[in-house]
PDB file of C-alpha atoms in Angstrom:
ATOM      1  CA  UNK A  17       7.117  22.529  -7.778  1.00 52.00           C
ATOM      2  CA  UNK A  18       5.080  25.167  -9.681  1.00 61.00           C
ATOM      3  CA  UNK A  19       1.873  24.005 -11.369  1.00 67.00           C
ATOM      4  CA  UNK A  20      -0.615  25.483 -13.848  1.00 82.00           C
ATOM      5  CA  UNK A  21      -3.626  26.949 -12.071  1.00 85.00           C
ATOM      6  CA  UNK A  22      -5.674  27.102 -15.274  1.00 85.00           C
ATOM      7  CA  UNK A  23      -4.976  23.469 -16.130  1.00 88.00           C
ATOM      8  CA  UNK A  24      -5.755  22.436 -12.562  1.00 89.00           C
ATOM      9  CA  UNK A  25      -9.067  24.275 -12.700  1.00 90.00           C
ATOM     10  CA  UNK A  26      -9.949  22.676 -16.026  1.00 89.00           C
ATOM     11  CA  UNK A  27      -9.306  19.213 -14.657  1.00 86.00           C
ATOM     12  CA  UNK A  28     -11.300  20.076 -11.548  1.00 89.00           C
ATOM     13  CA  UNK A  29     -14.267  21.124 -13.711  1.00 89.00           C
ATOM     14  CA  UNK A  30     -14.166  17.729 -15.436  1.00 87.00           C
ATOM     15  CA  UNK A  31     -14.113  16.011 -12.048  1.00 84.00           C
ATOM     16  CA  UNK A  32     -17.027  18.109 -10.776  1.00 89.00           C
ATOM     17  CA  UNK A  33     -19.139  17.307 -13.841  1.00 87.00           C
ATOM     18  CA  UNK A  34     -18.232  13.612 -13.823  1.00 82.00           C
ATOM     19  CA  UNK A  35     -19.027  13.182 -10.132  1.00 79.00           C
ATOM     20  CA  UNK A  36     -22.332  15.060 -10.140  1.00 84.00           C
ATOM     21  CA  UNK A  37     -25.497  12.891 -10.256  1.00 83.00           C
ATOM     22  CA  UNK A  38     -27.276  15.735 -12.105  1.00 88.00           C
ATOM     23  CA  UNK A  39     -26.235  18.170 -14.819  1.00 90.00           C
ATOM     24  CA  UNK A  40     -24.958  21.436 -13.341  1.00 90.00           C
ATOM     25  CA  UNK A  41     -25.307  25.026 -14.473  1.00 93.00           C
ATOM     26  CA  UNK A  42     -22.255  27.209 -15.089  1.00 92.00           C
ATOM     27  CA  UNK A  43     -23.084  29.131 -11.921  1.00 93.00           C
ATOM     28  CA  UNK A  44     -23.187  25.916  -9.883  1.00 94.00           C
ATOM     29  CA  UNK A  45     -19.860  24.781 -11.317  1.00 92.00           C
ATOM     30  CA  UNK A  46     -18.335  28.181 -10.566  1.00 92.00           C
ATOM     31  CA  UNK A  47     -19.532  27.904  -6.969  1.00 93.00           C
ATOM     32  CA  UNK A  48     -18.028  24.445  -6.542  1.00 93.00           C
ATOM     33  CA  UNK A  49     -14.808  25.611  -8.207  1.00 92.00           C
ATOM     34  CA  UNK A  50     -14.824  28.717  -5.990  1.00 92.00           C
ATOM     35  CA  UNK A  51     -14.209  31.114  -8.887  1.00 92.00           C
ATOM     36  CA  UNK A  52     -16.186  33.886 -10.586  1.00 93.00           C
ATOM     37  CA  UNK A  53     -18.770  32.754 -13.121  1.00 91.00           C
ATOM     38  CA  UNK A  54     -16.825  34.362 -15.983  1.00 92.00           C
ATOM     39  CA  UNK A  55     -13.742  32.270 -15.195  1.00 92.00           C
ATOM     40  CA  UNK A  56     -15.796  29.073 -15.073  1.00 91.00           C
ATOM     41  CA  UNK A  57     -17.448  30.028 -18.367  1.00 91.00           C
ATOM     42  CA  UNK A  58     -14.087  30.429 -20.162  1.00 93.00           C
ATOM     43  CA  UNK A  59     -12.848  27.103 -18.841  1.00 93.00           C
ATOM     44  CA  UNK A  60     -16.049  25.331 -19.871  1.00 91.00           C
ATOM     45  CA  UNK A  61     -16.007  26.893 -23.345  1.00 92.00           C
ATOM     46  CA  UNK A  62     -12.443  25.639 -23.849  1.00 92.00           C
ATOM     47  CA  UNK A  63     -13.424  22.129 -22.741  1.00 91.00           C
ATOM     48  CA  UNK A  64     -16.439  22.258 -25.066  1.00 89.00           C
ATOM     49  CA  UNK A  65     -14.182  23.116 -28.005  1.00 90.00           C
ATOM     50  CA  UNK A  66     -12.201  19.945 -27.271  1.00 88.00           C
ATOM     51  CA  UNK A  67     -15.439  17.895 -27.070  1.00 86.00           C
ATOM     52  CA  UNK A  68     -14.880  17.069 -23.408  1.00 87.00           C
ATOM     53  CA  UNK A  69     -18.067  18.803 -22.259  1.00 88.00           C
ATOM     54  CA  UNK A  70     -21.324  19.880 -23.862  1.00 89.00           C
ATOM     55  CA  UNK A  71     -24.729  21.245 -22.796  1.00 89.00           C
ATOM     56  CA  UNK A  72     -28.190  19.768 -22.511  1.00 85.00           C
ATOM     57  CA  UNK A  73     -31.391  21.451 -23.658  1.00 83.00           C
ATOM     58  CA  UNK A  74     -31.520  23.575 -20.505  1.00 85.00           C
ATOM     59  CA  UNK A  75     -27.934  24.755 -20.926  1.00 87.00           C
ATOM     60  CA  UNK A  76     -26.605  22.569 -18.124  1.00 92.00           C
ATOM     61  CA  UNK A  77     -23.149  21.053 -18.502  1.00 92.00           C
ATOM     62  CA  UNK A  78     -22.581  17.347 -19.101  1.00 88.00           C
ATOM     63  CA  UNK A  79     -19.739  15.042 -20.152  1.00 84.00           C
ATOM     64  CA  UNK A  80     -19.129  14.763 -23.902  1.00 82.00           C
ATOM     65  CA  UNK A  81     -17.826  12.158 -26.339  1.00 75.00           C
ATOM     66  CA  UNK A  82     -14.214  13.301 -26.100  1.00 76.00           C
ATOM     67  CA  UNK A  83     -14.014  11.952 -22.565  1.00 73.00           C
ATOM     68  CA  UNK A  84     -15.098   8.508 -23.755  1.00 67.00           C
ATOM     69  CA  UNK A  85     -12.328   8.541 -26.354  1.00 65.00           C
ATOM     70  CA  UNK A  86      -9.762   9.436 -23.704  1.00 69.00           C
ATOM     71  CA  UNK A  87     -11.134   6.831 -21.293  1.00 64.00           C
ATOM     72  CA  UNK A  88     -10.848   4.048 -23.863  1.00 61.00           C
ATOM     73  CA  UNK A  89      -7.149   4.781 -24.229  1.00 55.00           C
ATOM     74  CA  UNK A  90      -6.463   4.423 -20.494  1.00 52.00           C
ATOM     75  CA  UNK A  91      -5.072   0.958 -19.761  1.00 59.00           C
ATOM     76  CA  UNK A  92      -6.739  -0.162 -22.998  1.00 71.00           C
ATOM     77  CA  UNK A  93      -5.334  -3.699 -22.924  1.00 82.00           C
ATOM     78  CA  UNK A  94      -6.360  -4.237 -19.314  1.00 85.00           C
ATOM     79  CA  UNK A  95      -9.881  -2.940 -19.928  1.00 83.00           C
ATOM     80  CA  UNK A  96     -10.273  -5.099 -23.026  1.00 84.00           C
ATOM     81  CA  UNK A  97      -9.029  -8.197 -21.209  1.00 86.00           C
ATOM     82  CA  UNK A  98     -11.192  -7.591 -18.144  1.00 90.00           C
ATOM     83  CA  UNK A  99     -14.563  -6.680 -19.671  1.00 91.00           C
ATOM     84  CA  UNK A 100     -15.915 -10.207 -20.185  1.00 93.00           C
ATOM     85  CA  UNK A 101     -14.601 -11.436 -16.842  1.00 94.00           C
ATOM     86  CA  UNK A 102     -16.130  -8.508 -14.954  1.00 95.00           C
ATOM     87  CA  UNK A 103     -19.489  -9.078 -16.597  1.00 95.00           C
ATOM     88  CA  UNK A 104     -19.405 -12.795 -15.828  1.00 95.00           C
ATOM     89  CA  UNK A 105     -18.388 -12.253 -12.204  1.00 95.00           C
ATOM     90  CA  UNK A 106     -21.007  -9.579 -11.616  1.00 95.00           C
ATOM     91  CA  UNK A 107     -23.886 -11.637 -12.954  1.00 94.00           C
ATOM     92  CA  UNK A 108     -22.837 -15.013 -11.544  1.00 94.00           C
ATOM     93  CA  UNK A 109     -22.141 -13.622  -8.068  1.00 94.00           C
ATOM     94  CA  UNK A 110     -24.849 -10.910  -8.089  1.00 92.00           C
ATOM     95  CA  UNK A 111     -22.365  -8.311  -6.896  1.00 94.00           C
ATOM     96  CA  UNK A 112     -20.472  -5.428  -8.470  1.00 94.00           C
ATOM     97  CA  UNK A 113     -17.082  -6.437  -9.895  1.00 95.00           C
ATOM     98  CA  UNK A 114     -14.310  -3.982 -10.691  1.00 95.00           C
ATOM     99  CA  UNK A 115     -10.683  -3.517 -11.683  1.00 93.00           C
ATOM    100  CA  UNK A 116      -8.596  -1.054  -9.688  1.00 92.00           C
ATOM    101  CA  UNK A 117      -5.124   0.291 -10.435  1.00 90.00           C
ATOM    102  CA  UNK A 118      -2.416   1.903  -8.345  1.00 87.00           C
ATOM    103  CA  UNK A 119      -1.784   5.516  -9.322  1.00 79.00           C
ATOM    104  CA  UNK A 120       0.892   7.284  -7.262  1.00 73.00           C
ATOM    105  CA  UNK A 121      -0.569   7.106  -3.731  1.00 79.00           C
ATOM    106  CA  UNK A 122      -4.133   6.264  -4.722  1.00 84.00           C
ATOM    107  CA  UNK A 123      -6.177   3.229  -5.705  1.00 87.00           C
ATOM    108  CA  UNK A 124      -8.443   4.139  -8.624  1.00 86.00           C
ATOM    109  CA  UNK A 125     -11.324   2.112 -10.035  1.00 88.00           C
ATOM    110  CA  UNK A 126     -10.622   1.763 -13.754  1.00 85.00           C
ATOM    111  CA  UNK A 127     -13.638  -0.293 -14.784  1.00 88.00           C
ATOM    112  CA  UNK A 128     -16.685  -1.751 -13.043  1.00 90.00           C
ATOM    113  CA  UNK A 129     -19.737  -3.843 -13.901  1.00 92.00           C
ATOM    114  CA  UNK A 130     -22.898  -4.132 -11.809  1.00 92.00           C
ATOM    115  CA  UNK A 131     -25.072  -7.254 -12.052  1.00 92.00           C
ATOM    116  CA  UNK A 132     -28.234  -7.231 -14.107  1.00 88.00           C
ATOM    117  CA  UNK A 133     -31.553  -7.557 -12.282  1.00 78.00           C
ATOM    118  CA  UNK A 134     -30.108  -7.079  -8.809  1.00 73.00           C
ATOM    119  CA  UNK A 135     -31.409  -4.365  -6.514  1.00 73.00           C
ATOM    120  CA  UNK A 136     -29.008  -5.276  -3.705  1.00 79.00           C
ATOM    121  CA  UNK A 137     -25.719  -4.683  -5.507  1.00 82.00           C
ATOM    122  CA  UNK A 138     -23.424  -2.012  -4.060  1.00 87.00           C
ATOM    123  CA  UNK A 139     -22.769   0.789  -6.539  1.00 84.00           C
ATOM    124  CA  UNK A 140     -19.071   1.279  -7.307  1.00 83.00           C
ATOM    125  CA  UNK A 141     -18.396   3.559 -10.261  1.00 82.00           C
ATOM    126  CA  UNK A 142     -15.328   3.848 -12.506  1.00 82.00           C
ATOM    127  CA  UNK A 143     -13.185   6.743 -11.364  1.00 78.00           C
ATOM    128  CA  UNK A 144     -13.835   6.072  -7.669  1.00 81.00           C
ATOM    129  CA  UNK A 145     -10.660   6.894  -5.763  1.00 82.00           C
ATOM    130  CA  UNK A 146      -9.431   6.141  -2.271  1.00 81.00           C
ATOM    131  CA  UNK A 147      -6.097   5.872  -0.521  1.00 81.00           C
ATOM    132  CA  UNK A 148      -3.966   2.768  -0.881  1.00 83.00           C
ATOM    133  CA  UNK A 149      -4.391   2.348   2.878  1.00 78.00           C
ATOM    134  CA  UNK A 150      -8.144   1.716   2.517  1.00 81.00           C
ATOM    135  CA  UNK A 151      -9.923  -1.236   0.944  1.00 88.00           C
ATOM    136  CA  UNK A 152      -9.099  -4.730  -0.317  1.00 93.00           C
ATOM    137  CA  UNK A 153      -7.950  -3.685  -3.805  1.00 94.00           C
ATOM    138  CA  UNK A 154      -5.026  -1.700  -2.406  1.00 92.00           C
ATOM    139  CA  UNK A 155      -3.998  -4.622  -0.200  1.00 93.00           C
ATOM    140  CA  UNK A 156      -4.186  -7.011  -3.163  1.00 95.00           C
ATOM    141  CA  UNK A 157      -2.004  -4.734  -5.290  1.00 92.00           C
ATOM    142  CA  UNK A 158       0.612  -4.549  -2.546  1.00 92.00           C
ATOM    143  CA  UNK A 159       0.472  -8.312  -2.000  1.00 92.00           C
ATOM    144  CA  UNK A 160       1.816  -8.838  -5.509  1.00 88.00           C
ATOM    145  CA  UNK A 161       5.125  -7.582  -4.078  1.00 88.00           C
ATOM    146  CA  UNK A 162       7.173  -8.568  -1.073  1.00 89.00           C
ATOM    147  CA  UNK A 163       7.745  -5.847   1.513  1.00 89.00           C
ATOM    148  CA  UNK A 164      11.328  -5.475   0.280  1.00 90.00           C
ATOM    149  CA  UNK A 165      10.240  -5.138  -3.351  1.00 89.00           C
ATOM    150  CA  UNK A 166       7.601  -2.567  -2.449  1.00 87.00           C
ATOM    151  CA  UNK A 167       9.960  -0.439  -0.386  1.00 85.00           C
ATOM    152  CA  UNK A 168      12.604  -0.616  -3.125  1.00 87.00           C
ATOM    153  CA  UNK A 169      10.176   1.209  -5.428  1.00 82.00           C
ATOM    154  CA  UNK A 170      10.430   4.247  -3.140  1.00 75.00           C
ATOM    155  CA  UNK A 171       6.687   4.890  -2.975  1.00 81.00           C
ATOM    156  CA  UNK A 172       4.940   7.264  -0.589  1.00 81.00           C
ATOM    157  CA  UNK A 173       2.718   4.400   0.622  1.00 85.00           C
ATOM    158  CA  UNK A 174       3.724   2.168   3.530  1.00 87.00           C
ATOM    159  CA  UNK A 175       3.545  -1.602   3.064  1.00 89.00           C
ATOM    160  CA  UNK A 176       0.534  -2.828   5.023  1.00 88.00           C
ATOM    161  CA  UNK A 177       0.664  -5.790   7.391  1.00 90.00           C
ATOM    162  CA  UNK A 178      -2.490  -7.104   5.741  1.00 91.00           C
ATOM    163  CA  UNK A 179      -0.572  -7.415   2.462  1.00 92.00           C
ATOM    164  CA  UNK A 180       1.693 -10.042   4.044  1.00 92.00           C
ATOM    165  CA  UNK A 181      -1.336 -12.200   4.855  1.00 93.00           C
ATOM    166  CA  UNK A 182      -2.886 -11.525   1.453  1.00 94.00           C
ATOM    167  CA  UNK A 183       0.361 -12.550  -0.252  1.00 92.00           C
ATOM    168  CA  UNK A 184       0.145 -15.885   1.555  1.00 93.00           C
ATOM    169  CA  UNK A 185      -3.585 -16.402   0.958  1.00 94.00           C
ATOM    170  CA  UNK A 186      -3.690 -15.157  -2.614  1.00 94.00           C
ATOM    171  CA  UNK A 187      -6.483 -12.706  -1.860  1.00 96.00           C
ATOM    172  CA  UNK A 188      -7.249  -9.649   0.264  1.00 95.00           C
ATOM    173  CA  UNK A 189     -10.318  -8.736   2.259  1.00 94.00           C
ATOM    174  CA  UNK A 190     -11.658  -5.502   3.686  1.00 91.00           C
ATOM    175  CA  UNK A 191     -14.755  -5.042   5.811  1.00 89.00           C
ATOM    176  CA  UNK A 192     -16.319  -1.811   7.099  1.00 83.00           C
ATOM    177  CA  UNK A 193     -13.311   0.178   5.877  1.00 75.00           C
ATOM    178  CA  UNK A 194     -14.858   2.250   3.103  1.00 71.00           C
ATOM    179  CA  UNK A 195     -18.577   1.831   3.907  1.00 78.00           C
ATOM    180  CA  UNK A 196     -20.031   0.317   7.074  1.00 84.00           C
ATOM    181  CA  UNK A 197     -21.653  -3.058   6.448  1.00 89.00           C
ATOM    182  CA  UNK A 198     -19.833  -3.514   3.139  1.00 92.00           C
ATOM    183  CA  UNK A 199     -17.124  -6.070   2.331  1.00 94.00           C
ATOM    184  CA  UNK A 200     -14.674  -6.170  -0.551  1.00 94.00           C
ATOM    185  CA  UNK A 201     -12.582  -9.122  -1.726  1.00 96.00           C
ATOM    186  CA  UNK A 202      -9.716  -8.662  -4.185  1.00 96.00           C
ATOM    187  CA  UNK A 203      -6.900 -10.517  -5.922  1.00 96.00           C
ATOM    188  CA  UNK A 204      -3.884  -9.119  -7.789  1.00 94.00           C
ATOM    189  CA  UNK A 205      -3.764  -9.203 -11.585  1.00 93.00           C
ATOM    190  CA  UNK A 206      -0.507 -10.363 -13.117  1.00 86.00           C
ATOM    191  CA  UNK A 207       0.619  -7.915 -15.819  1.00 79.00           C
ATOM    192  CA  UNK A 208       4.415  -7.549 -15.631  1.00 74.00           C
ATOM    193  CA  UNK A 209       5.755  -4.161 -16.610  1.00 72.00           C
ATOM    194  CA  UNK A 210       2.315  -2.544 -16.477  1.00 78.00           C
ATOM    195  CA  UNK A 211       0.383  -0.530 -13.904  1.00 78.00           C
ATOM    196  CA  UNK A 212      -0.190  -2.688 -10.780  1.00 86.00           C
ATOM    197  CA  UNK A 213      -3.840  -3.765 -10.703  1.00 91.00           C
ATOM    198  CA  UNK A 214      -6.367  -5.847  -8.790  1.00 95.00           C
ATOM    199  CA  UNK A 215      -9.653  -7.571  -9.550  1.00 96.00           C
ATOM    200  CA  UNK A 216     -12.287  -7.124  -6.857  1.00 96.00           C
ATOM    201  CA  UNK A 217     -15.923  -7.440  -5.862  1.00 96.00           C
ATOM    202  CA  UNK A 218     -17.920  -5.439  -3.350  1.00 94.00           C
ATOM    203  CA  UNK A 219     -21.072  -6.541  -1.544  1.00 93.00           C
ATOM    204  CA  UNK A 220     -23.215  -6.039   1.535  1.00 91.00           C
ATOM    205  CA  UNK A 221     -21.623  -8.234   4.197  1.00 91.00           C
ATOM    206  CA  UNK A 222     -24.945  -9.677   5.336  1.00 89.00           C
ATOM    207  CA  UNK A 223     -25.767 -11.053   1.860  1.00 89.00           C
ATOM    208  CA  UNK A 224     -22.927 -13.605   1.678  1.00 89.00           C
ATOM    209  CA  UNK A 225     -22.762 -16.702   3.894  1.00 90.00           C
ATOM    210  CA  UNK A 226     -19.607 -18.253   2.437  1.00 93.00           C
ATOM    211  CA  UNK A 227     -16.791 -16.278   0.835  1.00 94.00           C
ATOM    212  CA  UNK A 228     -14.861 -19.254  -0.509  1.00 95.00           C
ATOM    213  CA  UNK A 229     -16.793 -19.534  -3.807  1.00 95.00           C
ATOM    214  CA  UNK A 230     -16.349 -15.790  -4.355  1.00 96.00           C
ATOM    215  CA  UNK A 231     -12.620 -15.971  -3.700  1.00 96.00           C
ATOM    216  CA  UNK A 232     -12.210 -18.922  -6.055  1.00 97.00           C
ATOM    217  CA  UNK A 233     -14.182 -17.147  -8.789  1.00 97.00           C
ATOM    218  CA  UNK A 234     -11.993 -14.064  -8.390  1.00 97.00           C
ATOM    219  CA  UNK A 235      -8.779 -16.065  -8.616  1.00 96.00           C
ATOM    220  CA  UNK A 236      -9.903 -17.905 -11.744  1.00 96.00           C
ATOM    221  CA  UNK A 237     -11.051 -14.687 -13.426  1.00 96.00           C
ATOM    222  CA  UNK A 238      -7.779 -12.926 -12.554  1.00 95.00           C
ATOM    223  CA  UNK A 239      -5.790 -15.783 -14.070  1.00 94.00           C
ATOM    224  CA  UNK A 240      -7.837 -15.598 -17.268  1.00 94.00           C
ATOM    225  CA  UNK A 241      -7.255 -11.840 -17.485  1.00 93.00           C
ATOM    226  CA  UNK A 242      -3.520 -12.333 -16.951  1.00 91.00           C
ATOM    227  CA  UNK A 243      -3.369 -14.959 -19.716  1.00 90.00           C
ATOM    228  CA  UNK A 244      -5.121 -12.575 -22.107  1.00 89.00           C
ATOM    229  CA  UNK A 245      -2.659  -9.821 -21.269  1.00 86.00           C
ATOM    230  CA  UNK A 246       0.273 -12.167 -21.798  1.00 84.00           C
ATOM    231  CA  UNK A 247      -1.040 -12.911 -25.286  1.00 73.00           C
TER     232      UNK A 247
END
C-alpha cells in the first residue's frame, strides 16, 4: 500500500524530538532522519507553523504546545479516569505506575506517573512502545479475552500462553523481559467498546519482597478506573 513519504518524515521528526533527552539542532535532526538539511528545515518549519515544534534560545528544536493539545485528546476519558489512580499507586507503592493501550501490534504507554521523593523508581515515559509479545501490560490486555475471542479479531499478534494464566489469576507479570532486573505487574482495565488497556507498575525486582499487596492495589485501582469510565 503506497504511503506519503513527506508525512512519514514529519511524524519521524516529531518522534526524534520527543525521544531526545536534549534539544537538537536542525543539522542533528537531518542526520537522524537521514535527509539533507534543507529537507529537514522545510519539515520543521511546517511543524512550527502548526505549533507542534518551536525553538529555544540557541535555535535548537523542542516540542511545542500543539503536541500537548493533541495528546490530551488521545483516549481522553481513559486518561482523565486514570490520573488520580496512577498518582495514588505511584506514591503509595513508591514505583512508577502507567496505563498502556494496544495499538495494532504494539503496546504503547499512554500515561505514567513516577513517585515523589523516590530515587529508586524505574523511569517509564508516556509514548514508550514495545511489542505485544514483551512485558506484563501486553499479557494483561490479552488476558481480557479468551484465546478464541482474540483470534476472532484477526490480529497480527499471537495469543500468548502467559495470557491464559493471567486470565485465571487476574493479573500478569513480566520479569527481565524489557530490562534485566526489572519486574512489571499489570491488570486489564475494563472499558467495553474502547481501546484495550492495562494498568501496570514497574519496579526493580530486588526492591519488593511481597508482590501480593501490589497486585491487590492494582486490581482495586483498575476497578475504580473502570467504574469511572462506565459513568
